[in-house]
Short mmCIF file of C-alpha atoms in Angstrom, two decimals:
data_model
loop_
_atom_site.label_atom_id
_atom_site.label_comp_id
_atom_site.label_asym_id
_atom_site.label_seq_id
_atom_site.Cartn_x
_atom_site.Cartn_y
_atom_site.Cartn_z
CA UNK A 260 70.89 84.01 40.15
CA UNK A 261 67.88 83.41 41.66
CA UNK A 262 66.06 86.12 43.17
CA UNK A 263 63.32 85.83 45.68
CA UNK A 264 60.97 88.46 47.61
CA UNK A 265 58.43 88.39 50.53
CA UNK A 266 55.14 89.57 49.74
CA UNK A 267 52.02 90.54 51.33
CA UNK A 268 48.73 88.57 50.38
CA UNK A 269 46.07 91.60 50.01
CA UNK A 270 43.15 92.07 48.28
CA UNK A 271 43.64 94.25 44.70
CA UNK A 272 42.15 97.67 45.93
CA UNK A 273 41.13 98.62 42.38
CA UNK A 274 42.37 99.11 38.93
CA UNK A 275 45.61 100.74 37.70
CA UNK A 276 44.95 104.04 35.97
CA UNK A 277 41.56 104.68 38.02
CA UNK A 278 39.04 103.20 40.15
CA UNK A 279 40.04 103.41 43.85
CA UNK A 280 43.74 104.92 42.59
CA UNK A 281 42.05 108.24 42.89
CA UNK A 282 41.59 108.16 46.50
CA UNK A 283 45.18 107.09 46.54
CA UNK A 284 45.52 110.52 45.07
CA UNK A 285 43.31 112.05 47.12
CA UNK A 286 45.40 111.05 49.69
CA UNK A 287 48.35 111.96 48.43
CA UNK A 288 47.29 115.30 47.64
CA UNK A 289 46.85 116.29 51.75
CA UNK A 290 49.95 114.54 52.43
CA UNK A 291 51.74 117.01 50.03
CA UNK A 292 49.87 119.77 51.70
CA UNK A 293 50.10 119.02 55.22
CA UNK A 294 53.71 118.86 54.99
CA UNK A 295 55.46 120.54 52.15
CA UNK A 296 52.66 122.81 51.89
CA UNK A 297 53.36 123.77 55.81
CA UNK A 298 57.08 124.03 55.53
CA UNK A 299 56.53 126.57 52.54
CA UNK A 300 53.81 128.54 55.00
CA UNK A 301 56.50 128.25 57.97
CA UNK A 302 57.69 131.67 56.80
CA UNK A 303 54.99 133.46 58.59
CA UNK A 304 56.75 132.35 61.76
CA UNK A 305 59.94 132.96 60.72
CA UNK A 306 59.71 136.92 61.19
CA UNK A 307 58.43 136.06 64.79
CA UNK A 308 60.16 133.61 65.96
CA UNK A 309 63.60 135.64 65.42
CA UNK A 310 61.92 138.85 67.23
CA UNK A 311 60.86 136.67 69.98
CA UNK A 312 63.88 134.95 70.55
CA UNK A 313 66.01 138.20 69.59
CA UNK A 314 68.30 135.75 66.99
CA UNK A 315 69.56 136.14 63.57
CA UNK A 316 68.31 134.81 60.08
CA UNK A 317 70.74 132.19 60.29
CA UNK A 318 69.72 130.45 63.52
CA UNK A 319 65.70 130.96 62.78
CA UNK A 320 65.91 128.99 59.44
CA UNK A 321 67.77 126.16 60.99
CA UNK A 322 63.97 124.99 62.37
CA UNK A 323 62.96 124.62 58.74
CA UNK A 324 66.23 123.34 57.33
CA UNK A 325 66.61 120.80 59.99
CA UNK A 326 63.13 119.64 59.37
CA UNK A 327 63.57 119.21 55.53
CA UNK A 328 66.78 117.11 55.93
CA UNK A 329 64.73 115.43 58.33
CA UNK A 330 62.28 114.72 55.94
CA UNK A 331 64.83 113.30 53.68
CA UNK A 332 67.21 111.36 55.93
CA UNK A 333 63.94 109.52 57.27
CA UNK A 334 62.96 108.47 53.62
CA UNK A 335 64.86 105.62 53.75
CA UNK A 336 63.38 104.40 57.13
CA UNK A 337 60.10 105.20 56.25
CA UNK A 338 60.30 103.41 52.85
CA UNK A 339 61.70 100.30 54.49
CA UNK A 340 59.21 100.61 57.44
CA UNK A 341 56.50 100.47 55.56
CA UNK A 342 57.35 97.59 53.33
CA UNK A 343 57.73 95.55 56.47
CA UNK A 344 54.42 97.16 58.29
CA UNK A 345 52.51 98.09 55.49
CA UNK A 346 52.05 102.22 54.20
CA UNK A 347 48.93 102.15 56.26
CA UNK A 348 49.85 102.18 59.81
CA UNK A 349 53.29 103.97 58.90
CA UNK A 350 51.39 106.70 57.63
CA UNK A 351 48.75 107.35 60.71
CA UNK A 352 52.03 107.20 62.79
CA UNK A 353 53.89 109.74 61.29
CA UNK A 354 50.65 111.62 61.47
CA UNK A 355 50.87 111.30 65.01
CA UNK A 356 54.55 112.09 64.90
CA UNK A 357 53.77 115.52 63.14
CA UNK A 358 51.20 116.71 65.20
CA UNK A 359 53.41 116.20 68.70
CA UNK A 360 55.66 117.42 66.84
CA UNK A 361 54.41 120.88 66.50
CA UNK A 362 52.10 121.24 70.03
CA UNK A 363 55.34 120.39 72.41
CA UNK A 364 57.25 123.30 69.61
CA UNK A 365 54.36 125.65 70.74
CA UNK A 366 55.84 125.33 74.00
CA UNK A 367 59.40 126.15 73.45
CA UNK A 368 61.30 127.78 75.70
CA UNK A 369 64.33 128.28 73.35
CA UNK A 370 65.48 127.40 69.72
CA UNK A 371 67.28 124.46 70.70
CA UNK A 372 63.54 122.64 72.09
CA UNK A 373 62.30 124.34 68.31
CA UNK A 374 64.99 122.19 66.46
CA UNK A 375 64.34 119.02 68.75
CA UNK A 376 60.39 119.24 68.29
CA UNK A 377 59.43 121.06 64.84
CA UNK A 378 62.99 120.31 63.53
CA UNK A 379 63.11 116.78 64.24
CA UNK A 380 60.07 115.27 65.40
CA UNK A 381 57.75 116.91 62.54
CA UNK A 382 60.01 116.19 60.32
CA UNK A 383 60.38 112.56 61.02
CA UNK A 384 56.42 112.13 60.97
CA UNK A 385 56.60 113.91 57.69
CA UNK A 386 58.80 111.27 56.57
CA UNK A 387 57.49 108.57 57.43
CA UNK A 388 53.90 109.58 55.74
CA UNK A 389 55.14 111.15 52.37
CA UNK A 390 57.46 108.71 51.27
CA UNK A 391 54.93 105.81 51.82
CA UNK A 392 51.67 107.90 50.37
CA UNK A 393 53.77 108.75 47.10
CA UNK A 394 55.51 105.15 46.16
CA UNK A 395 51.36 103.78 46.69
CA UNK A 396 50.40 106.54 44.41
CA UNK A 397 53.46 105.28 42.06
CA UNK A 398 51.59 101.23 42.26
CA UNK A 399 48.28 102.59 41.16
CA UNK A 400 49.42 104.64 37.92
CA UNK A 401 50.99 103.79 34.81
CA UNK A 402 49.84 105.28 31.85
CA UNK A 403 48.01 108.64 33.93
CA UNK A 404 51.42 108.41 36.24
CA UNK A 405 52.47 112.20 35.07
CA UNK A 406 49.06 113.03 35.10
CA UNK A 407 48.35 111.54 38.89
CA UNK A 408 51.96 112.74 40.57
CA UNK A 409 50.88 116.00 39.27
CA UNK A 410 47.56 116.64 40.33
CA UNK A 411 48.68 114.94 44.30
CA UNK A 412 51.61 117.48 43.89
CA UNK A 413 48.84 120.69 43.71
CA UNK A 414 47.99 119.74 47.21
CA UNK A 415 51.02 121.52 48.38
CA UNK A 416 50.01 124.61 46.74
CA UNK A 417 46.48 124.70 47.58
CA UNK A 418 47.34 124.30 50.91
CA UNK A 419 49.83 126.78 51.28
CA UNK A 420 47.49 129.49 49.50
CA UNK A 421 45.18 128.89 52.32
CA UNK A 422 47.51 127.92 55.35
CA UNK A 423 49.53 131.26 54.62
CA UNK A 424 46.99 134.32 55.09
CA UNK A 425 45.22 131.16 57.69
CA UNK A 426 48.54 131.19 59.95
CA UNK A 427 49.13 135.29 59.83
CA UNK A 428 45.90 135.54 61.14
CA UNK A 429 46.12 133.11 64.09
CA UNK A 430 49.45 134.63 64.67
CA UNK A 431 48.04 137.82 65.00
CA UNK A 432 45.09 136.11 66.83
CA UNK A 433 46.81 134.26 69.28
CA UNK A 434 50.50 134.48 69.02
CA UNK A 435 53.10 132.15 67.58
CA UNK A 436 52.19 129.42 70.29
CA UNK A 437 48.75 129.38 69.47
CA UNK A 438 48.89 129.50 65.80
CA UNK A 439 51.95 126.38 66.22
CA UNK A 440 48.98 124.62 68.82
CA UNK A 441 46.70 125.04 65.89
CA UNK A 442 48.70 123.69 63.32
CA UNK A 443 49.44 120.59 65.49
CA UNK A 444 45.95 119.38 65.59
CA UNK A 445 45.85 119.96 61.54
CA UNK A 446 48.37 117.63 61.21
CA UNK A 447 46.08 114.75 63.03
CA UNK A 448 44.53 114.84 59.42
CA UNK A 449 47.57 112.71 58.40
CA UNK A 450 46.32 110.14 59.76
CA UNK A 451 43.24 110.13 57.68
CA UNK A 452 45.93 110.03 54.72
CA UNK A 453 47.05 106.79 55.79
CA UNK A 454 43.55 104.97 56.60
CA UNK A 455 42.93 105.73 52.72
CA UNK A 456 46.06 103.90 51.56
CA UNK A 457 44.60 100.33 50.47
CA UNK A 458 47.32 98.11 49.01
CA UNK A 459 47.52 96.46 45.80
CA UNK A 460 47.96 92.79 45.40
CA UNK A 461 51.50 93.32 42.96
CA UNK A 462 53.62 91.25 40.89
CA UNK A 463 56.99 92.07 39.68
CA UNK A 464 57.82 91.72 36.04
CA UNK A 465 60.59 89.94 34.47
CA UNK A 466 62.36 93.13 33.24
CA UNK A 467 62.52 94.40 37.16
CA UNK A 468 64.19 90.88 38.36
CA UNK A 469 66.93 91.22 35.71
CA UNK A 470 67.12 94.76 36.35
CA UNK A 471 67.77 93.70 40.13
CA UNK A 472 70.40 90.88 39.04
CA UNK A 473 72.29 92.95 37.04
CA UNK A 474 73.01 95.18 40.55
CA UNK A 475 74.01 92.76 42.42
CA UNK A 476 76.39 91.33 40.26
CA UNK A 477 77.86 94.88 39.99
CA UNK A 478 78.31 95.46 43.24
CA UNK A 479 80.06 91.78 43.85
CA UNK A 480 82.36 91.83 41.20
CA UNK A 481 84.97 93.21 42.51
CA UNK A 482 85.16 90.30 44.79
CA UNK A 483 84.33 88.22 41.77
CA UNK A 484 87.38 89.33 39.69
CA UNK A 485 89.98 87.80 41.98
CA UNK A 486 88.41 84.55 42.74
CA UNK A 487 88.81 81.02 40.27
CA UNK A 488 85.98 80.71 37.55
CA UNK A 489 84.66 78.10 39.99
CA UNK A 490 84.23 80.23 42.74
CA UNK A 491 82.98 83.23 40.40
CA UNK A 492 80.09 81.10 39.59
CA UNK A 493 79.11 79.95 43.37
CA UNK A 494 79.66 83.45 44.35
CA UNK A 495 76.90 84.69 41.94
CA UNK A 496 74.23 82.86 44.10
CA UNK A 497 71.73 84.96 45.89
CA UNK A 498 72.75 85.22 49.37
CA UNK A 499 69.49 84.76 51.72
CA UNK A 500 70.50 87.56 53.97
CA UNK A 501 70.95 89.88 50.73
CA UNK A 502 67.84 89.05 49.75
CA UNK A 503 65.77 90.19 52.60
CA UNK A 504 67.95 93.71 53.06
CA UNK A 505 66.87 94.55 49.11
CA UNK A 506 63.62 93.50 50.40
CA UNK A 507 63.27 96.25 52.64
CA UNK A 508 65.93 98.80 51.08
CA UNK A 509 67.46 98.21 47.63
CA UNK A 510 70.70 99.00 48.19
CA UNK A 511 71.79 97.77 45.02
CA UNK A 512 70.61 101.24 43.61
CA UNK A 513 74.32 103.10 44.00
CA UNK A 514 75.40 100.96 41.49
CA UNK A 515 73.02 103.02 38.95
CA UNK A 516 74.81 105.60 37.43
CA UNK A 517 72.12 107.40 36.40
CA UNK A 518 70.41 107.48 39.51
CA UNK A 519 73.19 108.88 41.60
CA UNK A 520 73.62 111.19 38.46
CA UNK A 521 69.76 112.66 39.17
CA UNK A 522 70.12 112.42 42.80
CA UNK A 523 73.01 114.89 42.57
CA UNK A 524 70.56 116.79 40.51
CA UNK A 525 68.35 116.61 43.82
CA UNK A 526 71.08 117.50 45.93
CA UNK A 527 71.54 121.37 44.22
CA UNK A 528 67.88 122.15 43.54
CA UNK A 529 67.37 121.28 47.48
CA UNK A 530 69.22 123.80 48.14
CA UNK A 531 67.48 126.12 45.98
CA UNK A 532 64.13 124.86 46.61
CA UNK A 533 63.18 125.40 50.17
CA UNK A 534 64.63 128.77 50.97
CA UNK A 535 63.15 131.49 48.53
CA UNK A 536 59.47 130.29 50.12
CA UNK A 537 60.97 130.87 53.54
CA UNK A 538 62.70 134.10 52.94
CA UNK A 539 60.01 135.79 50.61
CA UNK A 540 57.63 137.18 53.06
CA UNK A 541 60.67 138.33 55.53
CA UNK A 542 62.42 140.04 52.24
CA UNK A 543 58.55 141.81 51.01
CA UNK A 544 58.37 143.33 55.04
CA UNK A 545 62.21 144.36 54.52
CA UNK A 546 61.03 146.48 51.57
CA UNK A 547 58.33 148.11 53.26
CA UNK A 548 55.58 145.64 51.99
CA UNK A 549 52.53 145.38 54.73
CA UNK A 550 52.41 141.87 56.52
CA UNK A 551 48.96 140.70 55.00
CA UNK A 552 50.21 141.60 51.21
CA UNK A 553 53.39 139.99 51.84
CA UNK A 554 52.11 136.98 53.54
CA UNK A 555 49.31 137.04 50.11
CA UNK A 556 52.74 136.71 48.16
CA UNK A 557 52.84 133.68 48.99
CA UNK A 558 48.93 132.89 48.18
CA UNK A 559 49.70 134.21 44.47
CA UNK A 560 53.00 132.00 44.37
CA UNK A 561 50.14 128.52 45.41
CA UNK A 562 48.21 129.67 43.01
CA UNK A 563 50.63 129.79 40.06
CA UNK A 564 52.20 127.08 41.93
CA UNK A 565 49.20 125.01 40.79
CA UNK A 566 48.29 126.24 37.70
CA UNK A 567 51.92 125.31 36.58
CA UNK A 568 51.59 121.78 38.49
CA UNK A 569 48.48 121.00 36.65
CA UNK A 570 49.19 122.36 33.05
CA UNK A 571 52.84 120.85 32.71
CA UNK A 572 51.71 117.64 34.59
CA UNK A 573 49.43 117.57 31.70
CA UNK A 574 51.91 118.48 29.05
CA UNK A 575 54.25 115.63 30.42
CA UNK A 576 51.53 113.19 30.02
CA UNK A 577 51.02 113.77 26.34
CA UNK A 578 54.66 112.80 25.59
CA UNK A 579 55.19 115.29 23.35
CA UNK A 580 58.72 115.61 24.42
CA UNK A 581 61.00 113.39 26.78
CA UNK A 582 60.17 114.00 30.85
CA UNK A 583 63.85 115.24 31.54
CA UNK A 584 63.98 117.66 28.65
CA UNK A 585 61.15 118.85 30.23
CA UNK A 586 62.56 119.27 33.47
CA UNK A 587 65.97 120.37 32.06
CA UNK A 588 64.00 123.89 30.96
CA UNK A 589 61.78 124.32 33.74
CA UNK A 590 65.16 123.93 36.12
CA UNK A 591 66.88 126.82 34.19
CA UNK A 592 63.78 129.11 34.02
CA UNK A 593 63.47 128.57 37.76
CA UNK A 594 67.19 129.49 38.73
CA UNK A 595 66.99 132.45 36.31
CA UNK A 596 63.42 133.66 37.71
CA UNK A 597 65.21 133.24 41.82
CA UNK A 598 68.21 135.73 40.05
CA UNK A 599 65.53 138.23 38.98
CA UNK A 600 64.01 138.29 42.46
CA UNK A 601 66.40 141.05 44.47
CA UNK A 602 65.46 143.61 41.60
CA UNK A 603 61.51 143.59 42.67
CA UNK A 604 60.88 146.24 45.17
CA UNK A 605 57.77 147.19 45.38
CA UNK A 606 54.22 144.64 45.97
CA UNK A 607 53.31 144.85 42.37
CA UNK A 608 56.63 144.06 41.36
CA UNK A 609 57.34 140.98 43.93
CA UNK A 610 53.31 139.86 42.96
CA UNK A 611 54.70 139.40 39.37
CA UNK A 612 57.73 137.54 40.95
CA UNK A 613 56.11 135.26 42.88
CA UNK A 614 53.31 134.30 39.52
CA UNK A 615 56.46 133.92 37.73
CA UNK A 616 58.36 131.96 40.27
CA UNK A 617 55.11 129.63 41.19
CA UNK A 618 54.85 128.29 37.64
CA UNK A 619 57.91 127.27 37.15
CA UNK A 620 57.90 125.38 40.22
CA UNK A 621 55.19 123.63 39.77
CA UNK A 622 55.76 123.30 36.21
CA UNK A 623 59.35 121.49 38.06
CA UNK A 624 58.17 119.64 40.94
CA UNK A 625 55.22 118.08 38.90
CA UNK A 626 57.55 115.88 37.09
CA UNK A 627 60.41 115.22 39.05
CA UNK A 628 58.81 111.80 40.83
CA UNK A 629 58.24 110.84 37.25
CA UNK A 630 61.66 111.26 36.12
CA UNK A 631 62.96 109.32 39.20
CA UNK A 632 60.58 106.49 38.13
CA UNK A 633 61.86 106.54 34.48
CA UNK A 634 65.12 105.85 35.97
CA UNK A 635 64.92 103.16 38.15
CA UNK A 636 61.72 101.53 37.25
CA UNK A 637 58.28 101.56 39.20
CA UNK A 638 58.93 98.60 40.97
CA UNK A 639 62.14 100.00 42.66
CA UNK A 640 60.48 103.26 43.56
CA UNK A 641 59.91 102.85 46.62
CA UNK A 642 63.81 102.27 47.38
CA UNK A 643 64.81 104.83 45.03
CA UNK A 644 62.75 107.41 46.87
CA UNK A 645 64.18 107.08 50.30
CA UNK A 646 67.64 106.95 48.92
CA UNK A 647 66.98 109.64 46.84
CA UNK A 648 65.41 112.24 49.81
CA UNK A 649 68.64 110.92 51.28
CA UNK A 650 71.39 111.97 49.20
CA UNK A 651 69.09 115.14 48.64
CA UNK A 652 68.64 115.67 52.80
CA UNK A 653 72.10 117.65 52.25
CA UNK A 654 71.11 120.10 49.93
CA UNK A 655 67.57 120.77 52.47
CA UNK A 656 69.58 121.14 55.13
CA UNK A 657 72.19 123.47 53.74
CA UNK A 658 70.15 125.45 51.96
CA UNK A 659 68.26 128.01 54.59
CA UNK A 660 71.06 128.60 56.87
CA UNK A 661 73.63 129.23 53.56
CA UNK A 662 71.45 131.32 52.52
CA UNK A 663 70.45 133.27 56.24
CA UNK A 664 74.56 133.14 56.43
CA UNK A 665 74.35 135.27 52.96
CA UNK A 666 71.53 137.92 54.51
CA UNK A 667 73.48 137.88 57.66
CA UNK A 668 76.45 138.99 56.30
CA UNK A 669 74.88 141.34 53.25
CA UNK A 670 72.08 142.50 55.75
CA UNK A 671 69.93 142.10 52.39
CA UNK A 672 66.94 139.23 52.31
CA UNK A 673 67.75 139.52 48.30
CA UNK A 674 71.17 137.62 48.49
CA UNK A 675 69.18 134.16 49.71
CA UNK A 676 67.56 134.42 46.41
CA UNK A 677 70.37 135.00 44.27
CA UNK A 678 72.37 131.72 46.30
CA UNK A 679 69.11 129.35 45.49
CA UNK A 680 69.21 130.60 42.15
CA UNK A 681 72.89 129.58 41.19
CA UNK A 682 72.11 126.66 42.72
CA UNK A 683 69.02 125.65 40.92
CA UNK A 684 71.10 126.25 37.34
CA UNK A 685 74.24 124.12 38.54
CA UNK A 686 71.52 121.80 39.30
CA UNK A 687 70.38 121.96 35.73
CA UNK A 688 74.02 120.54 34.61
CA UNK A 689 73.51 117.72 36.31
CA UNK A 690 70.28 116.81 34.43
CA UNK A 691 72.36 117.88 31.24
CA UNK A 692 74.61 115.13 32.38
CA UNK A 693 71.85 112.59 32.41
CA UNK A 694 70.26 113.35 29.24
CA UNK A 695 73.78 112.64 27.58
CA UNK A 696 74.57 109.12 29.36
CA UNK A 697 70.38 108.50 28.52
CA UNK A 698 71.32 109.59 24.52
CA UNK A 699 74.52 107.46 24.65
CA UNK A 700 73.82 104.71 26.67
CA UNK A 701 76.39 104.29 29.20
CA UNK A 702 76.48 103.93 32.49
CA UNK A 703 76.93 100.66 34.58
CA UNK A 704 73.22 99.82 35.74
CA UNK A 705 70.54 98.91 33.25
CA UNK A 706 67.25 101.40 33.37
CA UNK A 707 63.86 101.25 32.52
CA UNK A 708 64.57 104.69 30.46
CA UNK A 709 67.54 102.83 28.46
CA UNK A 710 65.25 99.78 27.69
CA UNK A 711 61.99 101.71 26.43
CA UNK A 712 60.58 98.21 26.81
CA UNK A 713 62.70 96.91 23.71
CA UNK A 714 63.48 92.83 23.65
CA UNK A 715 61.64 91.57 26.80
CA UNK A 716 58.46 90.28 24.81
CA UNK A 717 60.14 86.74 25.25
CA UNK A 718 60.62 87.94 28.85
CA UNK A 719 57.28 88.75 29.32
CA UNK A 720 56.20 85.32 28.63
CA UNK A 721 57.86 83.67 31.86
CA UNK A 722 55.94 83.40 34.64
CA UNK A 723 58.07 84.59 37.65
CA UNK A 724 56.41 83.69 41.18
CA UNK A 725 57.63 85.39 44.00
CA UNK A 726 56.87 83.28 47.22
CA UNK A 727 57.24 83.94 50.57
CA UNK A 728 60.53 83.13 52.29
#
């Protein structure tokens, strides 16, 4: 089967492994900030927003829940969107997207408009910039990849140690509205992101097109098996119109086994992931904690955040062990720190807590890109990214409002920790799961992790042009 792509004719923007790759990172690095890093900050308004609006835990946390499963049900459109457009001008429009976004939410009347505008809209713009920024950063990197996703990854904690104690003091400043209004015009910066975002002139390797053969004759052999042997062998023939749809969104990922494996792995750690950093300044005020100290809890947990982003990005790199043994540990550690939270009481002890709990996230989130691309292959990131944020969205969107539900009921901010971290460890099985079909080599799609680049040197001497069609 023959299998053909559109491509773009560019200039190369630099080479892999350095040159102009590092403003790619650069790049990447505010992207993480400006939106993960604000989500994480978004618990300053929390306390706020559900005095102003006289609600419960529960319906304030749907604003940040429905913007992370916004963020991850738009992966998809901005991954395809941008193949067809380019990253660039995706990227400066879901810059624009964030920052109306958040200026109409600073006009809210009710929590309804909050879910439409800071839910929705922000977290649509968010989409479409992240997903773009980070496959780009994926083209430029090969042998620094680990290295690269990690040090990108510290902009989310850099900019949430300085966005937290930033947006307590504008809220004290100028309200909720006027902090929100402030945080609008930061997001214009996201358009900045995407001006940087030069593309690569790219070719696909041999080892990718079989890859992407392989699928596709998975997912049409059912329809195969009861035909004639005649028919079995017209019916193998690329279909034009299939062509172009795995052009824009590789749907012929669900027939990986390994990648639906890890993105159930995504699906419990989102829900683990998203709500201690909302819920861990409201919990430090339940306990008595000042506002400034426990809005600096979440300045300590940035900068352990990074230190454990940079360090294990680093220890990843070295390939001293395998990337999802890696992860496997730093998941467990994570869901057993979120169990040891509801026994800190006091500042000192929840300043421990969140040190502890910020390295081993970042020490997590450094490598879990790179995993992903050990599955399915650089070339398919891109795909394999939106699908992924996807099939995760229902774990982001769960996640707060189970866990305000929990507090709600318990009248204790503890109990959202303990949910997140049982999630977090039945997450963990998951990656268990793929480290055993990885060892044993089963599953029905063919990996780049099974391969380990093993018989395609007479591959590798083909020359496979991809034209336009």
């Amino acid at each position: 089967m023959e299998l053909r792509r559109k491509s773009r004719t560019v200039q190369p923007a630099g080479p892999l492994d350095g040159g102009y790759g590092w403003f790619i990172v650069l790049s990447t690095f505010l992207v993480f900030g400006l939106t993960f890093g604000v989500i994480k900050s978004f618990g300053v308004f929390f306390v706020e927003i559900q005095h102003y609006f006289a609600t419960t835990a529960t319906a304030s946390s749907w604003i940040t829940s429905i913007s992370v499963a916004t963020v991850h049900f738009g992966a998809p459109v901005g991954s395809a969107l941008s193949t067809y457009f380019g990253h660039r001008p995706v990227v400066v429009v879901g810059g624009l997207l964030s920052s109306i976004g958040m200026v109409a939410g600073s006009y809210a009347q009710d929590l309804l408009q909050l879910y439409i505008t800071v839910g929705f809209l922000t977290g649509f713009g968010y989409a479409l910039t992240w997903t773009p920024t980070v496959t780009m950063l994926g083209w430029y990197f090969e042998k620094r990849r680990p290295v690269a996703n990690a040090l990108a990854s510290t902009g989310e904690c850099i900019l949430t140690f300085i966005l937290t104690p930033s947006f307590q003091f504008m809220v004290d400043q100028y309200s909720w509205r006027g902090a929100m209004l402030i945080m609008g015009a930061l997001q214009l910066n996201l358009c900045l992101c995407g001006a940087l975002l030069r593309p690569l002139n790219r070719h696909i390797p041999p080892k990718e097109l079989e890859e992407k053969e392989h699928e596709l004759e998975l997912l049409s052999q059912s329809h195969i098996d009861s035909r004639s042997s005649n028919n079995r062998s017209d019916s193998k023939k690329s279909d034009p119109l299939n062509v172009k749809i795995i052009r824009y969104v590789d749907y012929t990922l669900i027939a990986n086994a390994r990648f639906m494996v890890y993105s159930m792995f995504g699906v419990f750690a989102a829900l683990g992931f998203f709500a201690p950093s909302l819920f861990l300044v409201p919990y430090a005020r339940s306990q008595g904690v000042e506002e400034y100290q426990a809005a600096s809890l979440m300045s300590i947990s940035a900068v352990l955040d990074l230190l454990g982003r940079v360090l294990f990005g680093w220890v990843a790199n070295l390939r001293l062990v395998k990337t999802v043994h890696q992860l496997i540990v730093t998941v467990i550690l994570l869901g057993i720190v979120l169990l040891l939270c509801p026994l800190a009481t006091t500042f000192t002890q929840l300043a421990l807590f969140s040190a502890g709990y910020g390295l081993v996230f970042g020490a997590t989130v450094s490598i879990h890109i790179t995993v992903l691309a050990e599955v399915v292959g650089v070339e398919r990131l891109g795909s394999a990214l939106g699908f992924f944020m996807l099939i995760r969205s229902s774990g982001g969107l769960l996640g707060p409002p189970l866990a305000g539900i929990f507090i709600d009921k318990m009248s204790d901010y503890g109990t959202g920790f303990l949910m997140a971290g049982v999630a977090l460890l039945v997450s963990a099985l998951f990656l268990l799961v793929l480290q055993q079909m990885n060892k044993k080599g089963t599953g029905r799609g063919k990996d780049v992790n099974l391969e380990n680049g093993k018989g395609h040197e007479d591959l590798k001497q083909r020359n496979f042009n991809f034209r336009k069609s």
